[in-house]
C-alpha cells in the first residue's frame, strides 16, 4: 500500500483528496502547514508527497527545496497541487525537483489521486 503525505491547509480539499486516494488504496498522512509537512516527510517516509504552494508557516516551494536538500527525503517524489499556477511557479517547482505541477482548477481530486498513484508505478 502506497503511503502519501498530503500537505494542504484547506480542510475541504483535505477530505476530498484523502477520500479519493484511499479509494485507490493509498494510506494518507496529513500535514496542514509547510513546517509540519517537512517534519512529517522525515518521520513518515512517504512514497510520495502531494503539496500545495500557499501554506501556513512555510510556503510549499521552500519546503520542496528543503526536502530535496535533505538526504533522507530527497528521493521522495513531490507533486505540487496548487491554484497558484501563474507566472513561473510551475517552472520553479520543476526546477526545484517536483515531479509535476498540477493546477487545482484544471484537475479534479480524482485526477490528482490517479496521477499520484500512477507516478508510483
PDB file of C-alpha atoms in Angstrom:
ATOM      1  CA  UNK A   1       0.000   0.000   0.000  1.00  0.00           C
ATOM      2  CA  UNK A   2       1.384   3.392  -1.019  1.00  0.00           C
ATOM      3  CA  UNK A   3       1.794   5.964   1.743  1.00  0.00           C
ATOM      4  CA  UNK A   4       1.072   9.506   0.581  1.00  0.00           C
ATOM      5  CA  UNK A   5       1.768  12.650   2.568  1.00  0.00           C
ATOM      6  CA  UNK A   6      -0.787  15.344   1.769  1.00  0.00           C
ATOM      7  CA  UNK A   7       0.404  18.852   2.703  1.00  0.00           C
ATOM      8  CA  UNK A   8      -2.684  21.063   2.395  1.00  0.00           C
ATOM      9  CA  UNK A   9      -4.342  23.645   4.673  1.00  0.00           C
ATOM     10  CA  UNK A  10      -7.867  23.651   3.173  1.00  0.00           C
ATOM     11  CA  UNK A  11      -9.951  21.240   5.274  1.00  0.00           C
ATOM     12  CA  UNK A  12     -12.477  20.583   2.472  1.00  0.00           C
ATOM     13  CA  UNK A  13      -9.724  19.735  -0.002  1.00  0.00           C
ATOM     14  CA  UNK A  14      -8.019  17.523   2.575  1.00  0.00           C
ATOM     15  CA  UNK A  15     -11.234  15.485   2.860  1.00  0.00           C
ATOM     16  CA  UNK A  16     -11.671  15.269  -0.924  1.00  0.00           C
ATOM     17  CA  UNK A  17      -8.067  14.266  -1.686  1.00  0.00           C
ATOM     18  CA  UNK A  18      -7.907  11.843   1.251  1.00  0.00           C
ATOM     19  CA  UNK A  19     -11.123  10.121   0.164  1.00  0.00           C
ATOM     20  CA  UNK A  20     -10.003   9.793  -3.460  1.00  0.00           C
ATOM     21  CA  UNK A  21      -6.555   8.494  -2.519  1.00  0.00           C
ATOM     22  CA  UNK A  22      -7.999   5.980  -0.057  1.00  0.00           C
ATOM     23  CA  UNK A  23     -10.485   4.759  -2.681  1.00  0.00           C
ATOM     24  CA  UNK A  24      -7.458   3.951  -4.845  1.00  0.00           C
ATOM     25  CA  UNK A  25      -5.868   2.021  -1.986  1.00  0.00           C
ATOM     26  CA  UNK A  26      -3.392   4.552  -0.615  1.00  0.00           C
ATOM     27  CA  UNK A  27      -2.651   5.288   3.021  1.00  0.00           C
ATOM     28  CA  UNK A  28      -2.866   9.056   3.589  1.00  0.00           C
ATOM     29  CA  UNK A  29      -0.939  11.085   6.167  1.00  0.00           C
ATOM     30  CA  UNK A  30      -1.909  14.761   6.586  1.00  0.00           C
ATOM     31  CA  UNK A  31       0.117  17.890   7.352  1.00  0.00           C
ATOM     32  CA  UNK A  32      -1.692  21.248   7.467  1.00  0.00           C
ATOM     33  CA  UNK A  33       1.293  23.577   7.174  1.00  0.00           C
ATOM     34  CA  UNK A  34       4.667  23.638   5.456  1.00  0.00           C
ATOM     35  CA  UNK A  35       6.790  23.188   8.573  1.00  0.00           C
ATOM     36  CA  UNK A  36       4.733  20.185   9.663  1.00  0.00           C
ATOM     37  CA  UNK A  37       4.916  18.806   6.113  1.00  0.00           C
ATOM     38  CA  UNK A  38       8.715  18.817   6.205  1.00  0.00           C
ATOM     39  CA  UNK A  39       8.807  17.155   9.649  1.00  0.00           C
ATOM     40  CA  UNK A  40       6.205  14.538   8.652  1.00  0.00           C
ATOM     41  CA  UNK A  41       8.160  13.702   5.486  1.00  0.00           C
ATOM     42  CA  UNK A  42      11.211  12.860   7.620  1.00  0.00           C
ATOM     43  CA  UNK A  43       9.148  10.978  10.197  1.00  0.00           C
ATOM     44  CA  UNK A  44       6.728   9.054   7.954  1.00  0.00           C
ATOM     45  CA  UNK A  45       8.981   8.493   4.910  1.00  0.00           C
ATOM     46  CA  UNK A  46       6.021   8.551   2.467  1.00  0.00           C
ATOM     47  CA  UNK A  47       6.192   7.058  -1.029  1.00  0.00           C
ATOM     48  CA  UNK A  48       5.000  10.378  -2.468  1.00  0.00           C
ATOM     49  CA  UNK A  49       4.125  13.908  -1.303  1.00  0.00           C
ATOM     50  CA  UNK A  50       1.211  15.974  -2.644  1.00  0.00           C
ATOM     51  CA  UNK A  51       1.746  19.586  -1.594  1.00  0.00           C
ATOM     52  CA  UNK A  52       0.135  22.991  -2.034  1.00  0.00           C
ATOM     53  CA  UNK A  53       2.244  26.127  -2.667  1.00  0.00           C
ATOM     54  CA  UNK A  54       0.417  28.544  -0.358  1.00  0.00           C
ATOM     55  CA  UNK A  55       0.718  27.082   3.140  1.00  0.00           C
ATOM     56  CA  UNK A  56       0.890  28.491   6.667  1.00  0.00           C
ATOM     57  CA  UNK A  57       4.305  28.536   8.419  1.00  0.00           C
ATOM     58  CA  UNK A  58       6.362  27.841   5.279  1.00  0.00           C
ATOM     59  CA  UNK A  59       5.418  28.003   1.598  1.00  0.00           C
ATOM     60  CA  UNK A  60       5.426  24.826  -0.466  1.00  0.00           C
ATOM     61  CA  UNK A  61       8.321  25.796  -2.728  1.00  0.00           C
ATOM     62  CA  UNK A  62      10.554  26.377   0.323  1.00  0.00           C
ATOM     63  CA  UNK A  63       9.513  23.022   1.753  1.00  0.00           C
ATOM     64  CA  UNK A  64      10.250  21.401  -1.622  1.00  0.00           C
ATOM     65  CA  UNK A  65      13.715  22.975  -1.662  1.00  0.00           C
ATOM     66  CA  UNK A  66      14.384  21.701   1.883  1.00  0.00           C
ATOM     67  CA  UNK A  67      13.079  18.213   1.067  1.00  0.00           C
ATOM     68  CA  UNK A  68      15.359  17.953  -1.957  1.00  0.00           C
ATOM     69  CA  UNK A  69      18.424  19.107   0.002  1.00  0.00           C
ATOM     70  CA  UNK A  70      17.905  16.653   2.882  1.00  0.00           C
ATOM     71  CA  UNK A  71      19.494  13.197   2.433  1.00  0.00           C
ATOM     72  CA  UNK A  72      16.598  11.253   3.955  1.00  0.00           C
ATOM     73  CA  UNK A  73      13.874  12.999   1.902  1.00  0.00           C
ATOM     74  CA  UNK A  74      15.494  13.960  -1.407  1.00  0.00           C
ATOM     75  CA  UNK A  75      14.375  10.795  -3.220  1.00  0.00           C
ATOM     76  CA  UNK A  76      10.677  11.171  -2.260  1.00  0.00           C
ATOM     77  CA  UNK A  77       8.691  12.261  -5.343  1.00  0.00           C
ATOM     78  CA  UNK A  78       6.743  15.509  -4.824  1.00  0.00           C
ATOM     79  CA  UNK A  79       3.745  16.657  -6.862  1.00  0.00           C
ATOM     80  CA  UNK A  80       2.720  20.278  -6.338  1.00  0.00           C
ATOM     81  CA  UNK A  81      -1.065  20.809  -6.446  1.00  0.00           C
ATOM     82  CA  UNK A  82      -1.962  24.494  -6.333  1.00  0.00           C
ATOM     83  CA  UNK A  83      -4.204  27.305  -7.546  1.00  0.00           C
ATOM     84  CA  UNK A  84      -1.060  29.410  -7.631  1.00  0.00           C
ATOM     85  CA  UNK A  85      -0.114  28.342 -11.161  1.00  0.00           C
ATOM     86  CA  UNK A  86       0.524  31.799 -12.636  1.00  0.00           C
ATOM     87  CA  UNK A  87       3.931  33.193 -13.500  1.00  0.00           C
ATOM     88  CA  UNK A  88       6.942  30.976 -13.102  1.00  0.00           C
ATOM     89  CA  UNK A  89       5.704  28.886 -10.143  1.00  0.00           C
ATOM     90  CA  UNK A  90       5.238  25.706 -12.215  1.00  0.00           C
ATOM     91  CA  UNK A  91       8.705  26.100 -13.769  1.00  0.00           C
ATOM     92  CA  UNK A  92      10.261  26.930 -10.412  1.00  0.00           C
ATOM     93  CA  UNK A  93       8.670  23.854  -8.805  1.00  0.00           C
ATOM     94  CA  UNK A  94      10.009  21.539 -11.523  1.00  0.00           C
ATOM     95  CA  UNK A  95      13.432  23.178 -11.308  1.00  0.00           C
ATOM     96  CA  UNK A  96      13.465  22.598  -7.534  1.00  0.00           C
ATOM     97  CA  UNK A  97      12.762  18.903  -8.113  1.00  0.00           C
ATOM     98  CA  UNK A  98       8.980  18.459  -8.219  1.00  0.00           C
ATOM     99  CA  UNK A  99       7.785  15.564 -10.329  1.00  0.00           C
ATOM    100  CA  UNK A 100       4.828  17.624 -11.607  1.00  0.00           C
ATOM    101  CA  UNK A 101       2.810  20.792 -11.027  1.00  0.00           C
ATOM    102  CA  UNK A 102      -0.972  20.296 -11.163  1.00  0.00           C
ATOM    103  CA  UNK A 103      -3.405  23.212 -11.160  1.00  0.00           C
ATOM    104  CA  UNK A 104      -6.357  22.775  -8.780  1.00  0.00           C
ATOM    105  CA  UNK A 105      -8.544  24.496 -11.394  1.00  0.00           C
ATOM    106  CA  UNK A 106      -7.622  22.039 -14.145  1.00  0.00           C
ATOM    107  CA  UNK A 107      -7.538  18.750 -12.229  1.00  0.00           C
ATOM    108  CA  UNK A 108     -10.263  17.211 -10.079  1.00  0.00           C
ATOM    109  CA  UNK A 109      -9.310  15.468  -6.817  1.00  0.00           C
ATOM    110  CA  UNK A 110      -9.977  12.150  -8.634  1.00  0.00           C
ATOM    111  CA  UNK A 111      -7.478  13.092 -11.360  1.00  0.00           C
ATOM    112  CA  UNK A 112      -4.891  14.244  -8.812  1.00  0.00           C
ATOM    113  CA  UNK A 113      -5.243  10.971  -6.884  1.00  0.00           C
ATOM    114  CA  UNK A 114      -4.969   8.915 -10.076  1.00  0.00           C
ATOM    115  CA  UNK A 115      -1.859  10.859 -11.197  1.00  0.00           C
ATOM    116  CA  UNK A 116      -0.243  10.459  -7.775  1.00  0.00           C
ATOM    117  CA  UNK A 117      -0.675   6.697  -7.780  1.00  0.00           C
ATOM    118  CA  UNK A 118       0.314   6.393 -11.445  1.00  0.00           C
ATOM    119  CA  UNK A 119       3.561   8.211 -10.595  1.00  0.00           C
ATOM    120  CA  UNK A 120       4.418   5.428  -8.154  1.00  0.00           C
ATOM    121  CA  UNK A 121       4.164   2.624 -10.693  1.00  0.00           C
TER     122      UNK A 121
END
